[in-house]
Coordinates of C-alpha atoms in Angstrom, one line a residue:
X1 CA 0.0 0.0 0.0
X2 CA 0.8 3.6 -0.5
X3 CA 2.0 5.0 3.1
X4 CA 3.4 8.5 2.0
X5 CA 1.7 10.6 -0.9
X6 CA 4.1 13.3 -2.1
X7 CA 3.1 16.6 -4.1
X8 CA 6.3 18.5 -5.8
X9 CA 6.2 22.3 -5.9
X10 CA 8.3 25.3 -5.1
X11 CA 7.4 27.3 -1.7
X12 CA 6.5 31.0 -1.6
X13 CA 3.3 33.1 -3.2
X14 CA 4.9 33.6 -6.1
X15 CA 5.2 29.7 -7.4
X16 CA 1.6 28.8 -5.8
X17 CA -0.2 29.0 -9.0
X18 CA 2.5 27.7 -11.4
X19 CA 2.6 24.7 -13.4
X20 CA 5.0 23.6 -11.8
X21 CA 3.2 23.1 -8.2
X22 CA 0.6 20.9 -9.3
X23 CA 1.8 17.9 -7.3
X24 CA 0.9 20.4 -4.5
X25 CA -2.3 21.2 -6.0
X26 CA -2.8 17.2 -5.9
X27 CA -2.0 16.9 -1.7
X28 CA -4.0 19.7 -0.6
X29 CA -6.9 18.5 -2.5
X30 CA -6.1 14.7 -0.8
X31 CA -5.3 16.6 2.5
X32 CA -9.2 18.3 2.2
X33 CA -10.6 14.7 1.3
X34 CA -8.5 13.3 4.5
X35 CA -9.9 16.4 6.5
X36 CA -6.1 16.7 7.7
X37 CA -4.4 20.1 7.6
X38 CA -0.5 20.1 6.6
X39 CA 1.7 21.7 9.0
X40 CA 5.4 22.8 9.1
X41 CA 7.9 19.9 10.2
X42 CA 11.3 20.7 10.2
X43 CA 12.5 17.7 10.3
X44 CA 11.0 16.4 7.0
X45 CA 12.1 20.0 5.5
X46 CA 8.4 20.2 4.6
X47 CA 4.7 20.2 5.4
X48 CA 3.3 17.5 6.7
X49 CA 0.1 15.4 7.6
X50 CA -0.6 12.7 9.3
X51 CA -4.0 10.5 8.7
X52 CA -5.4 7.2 10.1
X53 CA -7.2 5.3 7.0
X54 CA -8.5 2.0 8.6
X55 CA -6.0 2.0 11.0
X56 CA -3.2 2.5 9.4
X57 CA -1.0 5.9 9.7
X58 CA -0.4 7.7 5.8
X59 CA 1.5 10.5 5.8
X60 CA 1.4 13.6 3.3
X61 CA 4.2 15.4 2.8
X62 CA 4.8 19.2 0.3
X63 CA 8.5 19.7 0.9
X64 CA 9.4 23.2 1.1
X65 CA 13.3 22.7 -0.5
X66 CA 12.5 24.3 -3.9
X67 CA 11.9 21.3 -6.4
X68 CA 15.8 20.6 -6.8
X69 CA 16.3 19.4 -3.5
X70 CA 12.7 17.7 -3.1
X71 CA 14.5 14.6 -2.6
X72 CA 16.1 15.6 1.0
X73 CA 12.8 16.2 2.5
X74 CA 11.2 12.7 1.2
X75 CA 14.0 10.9 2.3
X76 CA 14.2 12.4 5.7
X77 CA 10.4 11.2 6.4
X78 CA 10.7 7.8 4.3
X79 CA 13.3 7.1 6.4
X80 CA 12.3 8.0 9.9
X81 CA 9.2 6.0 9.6
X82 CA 11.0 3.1 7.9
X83 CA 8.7 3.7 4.5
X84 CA 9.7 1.5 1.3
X85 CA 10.7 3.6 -2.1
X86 CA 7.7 1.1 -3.4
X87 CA 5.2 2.6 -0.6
X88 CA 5.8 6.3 -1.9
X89 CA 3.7 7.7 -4.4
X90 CA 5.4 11.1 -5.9
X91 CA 2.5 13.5 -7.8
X92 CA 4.3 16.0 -10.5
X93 CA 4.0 17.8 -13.5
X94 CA 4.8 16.3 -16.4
X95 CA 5.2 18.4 -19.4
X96 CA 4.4 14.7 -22.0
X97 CA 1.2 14.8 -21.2
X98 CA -2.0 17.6 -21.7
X99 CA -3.7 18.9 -19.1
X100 CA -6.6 16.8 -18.1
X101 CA -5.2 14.1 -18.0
X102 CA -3.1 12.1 -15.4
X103 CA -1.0 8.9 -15.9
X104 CA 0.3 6.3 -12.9
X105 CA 3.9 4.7 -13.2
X106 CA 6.0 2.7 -11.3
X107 CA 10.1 3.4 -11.5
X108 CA 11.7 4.7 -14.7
X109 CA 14.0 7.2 -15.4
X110 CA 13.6 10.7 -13.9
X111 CA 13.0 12.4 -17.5
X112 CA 14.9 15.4 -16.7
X113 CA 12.5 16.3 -13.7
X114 CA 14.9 18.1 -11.0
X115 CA 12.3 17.2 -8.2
X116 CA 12.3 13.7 -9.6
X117 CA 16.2 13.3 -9.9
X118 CA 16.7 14.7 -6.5
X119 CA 14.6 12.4 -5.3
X120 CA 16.4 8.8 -7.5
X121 CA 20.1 10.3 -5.7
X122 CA 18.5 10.4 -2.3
X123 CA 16.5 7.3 -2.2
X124 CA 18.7 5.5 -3.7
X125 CA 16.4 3.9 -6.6
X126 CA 14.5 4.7 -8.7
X127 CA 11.5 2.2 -8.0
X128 CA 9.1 4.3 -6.2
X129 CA 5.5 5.6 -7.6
X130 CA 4.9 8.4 -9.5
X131 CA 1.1 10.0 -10.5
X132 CA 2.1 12.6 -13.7
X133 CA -0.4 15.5 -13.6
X134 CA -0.6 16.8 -17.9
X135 CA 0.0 20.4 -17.7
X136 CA 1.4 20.0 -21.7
X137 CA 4.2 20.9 -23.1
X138 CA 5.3 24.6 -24.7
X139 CA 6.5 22.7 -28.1
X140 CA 10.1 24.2 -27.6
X141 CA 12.5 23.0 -25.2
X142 CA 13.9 26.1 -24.9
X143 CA 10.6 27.4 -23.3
X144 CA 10.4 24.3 -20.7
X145 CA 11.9 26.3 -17.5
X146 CA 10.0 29.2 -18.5
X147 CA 6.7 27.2 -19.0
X148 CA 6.5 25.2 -15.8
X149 CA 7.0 28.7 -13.5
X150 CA 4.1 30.5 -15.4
X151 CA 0.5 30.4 -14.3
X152 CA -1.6 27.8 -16.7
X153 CA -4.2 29.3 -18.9
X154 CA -7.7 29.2 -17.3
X155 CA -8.8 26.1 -19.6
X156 CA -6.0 24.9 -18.6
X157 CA -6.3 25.6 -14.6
X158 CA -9.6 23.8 -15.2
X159 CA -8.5 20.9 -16.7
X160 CA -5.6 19.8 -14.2
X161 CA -8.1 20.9 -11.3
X162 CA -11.0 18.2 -13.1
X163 CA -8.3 15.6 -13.6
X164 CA -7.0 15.8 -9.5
X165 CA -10.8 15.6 -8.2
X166 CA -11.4 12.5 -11.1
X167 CA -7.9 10.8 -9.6
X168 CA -8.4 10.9 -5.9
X169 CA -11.4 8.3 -6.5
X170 CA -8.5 5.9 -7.0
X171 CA -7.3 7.0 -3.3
X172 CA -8.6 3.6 -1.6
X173 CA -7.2 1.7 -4.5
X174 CA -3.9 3.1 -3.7
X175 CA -3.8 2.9 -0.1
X176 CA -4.8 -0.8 -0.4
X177 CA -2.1 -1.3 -2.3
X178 CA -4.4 -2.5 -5.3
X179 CA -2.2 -0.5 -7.8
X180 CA -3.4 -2.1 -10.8
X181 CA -7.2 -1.0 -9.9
X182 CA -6.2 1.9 -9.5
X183 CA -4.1 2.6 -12.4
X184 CA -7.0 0.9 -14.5
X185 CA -9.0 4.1 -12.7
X186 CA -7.0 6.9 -13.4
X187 CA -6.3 5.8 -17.3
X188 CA -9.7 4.9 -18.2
X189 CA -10.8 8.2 -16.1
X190 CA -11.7 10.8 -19.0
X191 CA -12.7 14.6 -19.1
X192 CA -16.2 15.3 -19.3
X193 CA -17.5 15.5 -22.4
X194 CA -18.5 19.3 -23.6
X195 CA -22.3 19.6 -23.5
X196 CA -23.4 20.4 -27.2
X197 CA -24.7 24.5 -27.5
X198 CA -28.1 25.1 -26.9
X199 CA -30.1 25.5 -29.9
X200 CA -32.1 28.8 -29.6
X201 CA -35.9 28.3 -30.5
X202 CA -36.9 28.3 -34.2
X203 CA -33.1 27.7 -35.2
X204 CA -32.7 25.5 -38.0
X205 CA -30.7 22.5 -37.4
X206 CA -29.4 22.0 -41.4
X207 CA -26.6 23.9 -43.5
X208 CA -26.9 27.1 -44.3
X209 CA -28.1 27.6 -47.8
X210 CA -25.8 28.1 -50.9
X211 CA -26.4 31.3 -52.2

């Protein structure tokens, strides 16, 4: 089962509503579900929750390094409560896939991810979960660092936001450790469909006519 749900992010007002942060986005929407609040612990360089779930203790963890040291805060927790790389779940960004949707993986490489590779050099391994929230991709590397620290579009804000609420129903899945259940939930899990426009009375529903 998963015992410690990560969210990557950067600390301060002026990263809260960047790309970037939505693996924060991710644990304070699972920390509202859990009715838990996070709170400073300076010895997991982070915040931190703690919840019971059937009787079992799950920690949630937003470390407050800035993303390329994410790693020292996860390991500082994982380790004091002797937590497996394989019980850790890690939520980022991922730039591969578009916003509303979310993919589940298990191990792998970090993809150029700095909170990611911080965390592979402090764990240790690489063989640890990881949920990949879309937030798409700018089309030009060159634009990557600049992308991830801006503020999504409103679509977009709305699509990641959809997408987290859709994922946490895959919550008990994952803290049962039934991890292909829930990565059969999260795949399969699709955006709304858009609701056609309403037709205004007496509009014609054929083609125009040639003139």
């Amino acid at each position: 089962m998963i015992k410690l749900f990560v969210g990557l992010g950067n600390p301060g007002l002026e990263y809260e509503a960047t790309r970037h942060n939505a693996g924060f986005w991710w644990i304070d929407a699972l920390a509202r579900d859990l009715k838990v609040s996070l709170a400073p612990e300076r010895s997991y360089h982070g915040l931190a929750a703690r919840a019971n779930v059937h009787g079992q203790p799950v920690w949630l963890l937003e470390p407050q390094t800035f993303m390329n040291l994410s790693g020292k805060s996860v390991s500082a927790l994982a380790r004091f409560f002797k937590i497996e790389p394989q019980e850790i779940l890690v939520v980022h960004d991922e730039l591969d896939v578009v916003p509303g949707q979310v993919k589940l993986k298990f191990g792998g490489s970090h993809a150029g991810h700095n909170g990611l590779r911080d965390i592979h050099a402090q764990l240790g391994t690489a063989d640890y979960w990881r949920l990949r929230i879309g937030i798409g991709h700018p089309g030009v590397k060159a634009e990557v660092v600049n992308w991830v620290l801006k503020k999504p579009l409103k679509e977009q804000r709305e699509a990641i936001d959809d997408a987290i609420v859709r994922t946490l129903h895959a919550v008990p899945a994952l803290l049962a450790g039934e991890m292909e259940k829930a990565t059969l939930q999260i795949h399969t899990s699709k955006p709304p469909r858009p609701k056609p426009p309403r037709r205004e009375p007496g509009e014609g529903g054929g083609e125009p006519a040639a003139p």
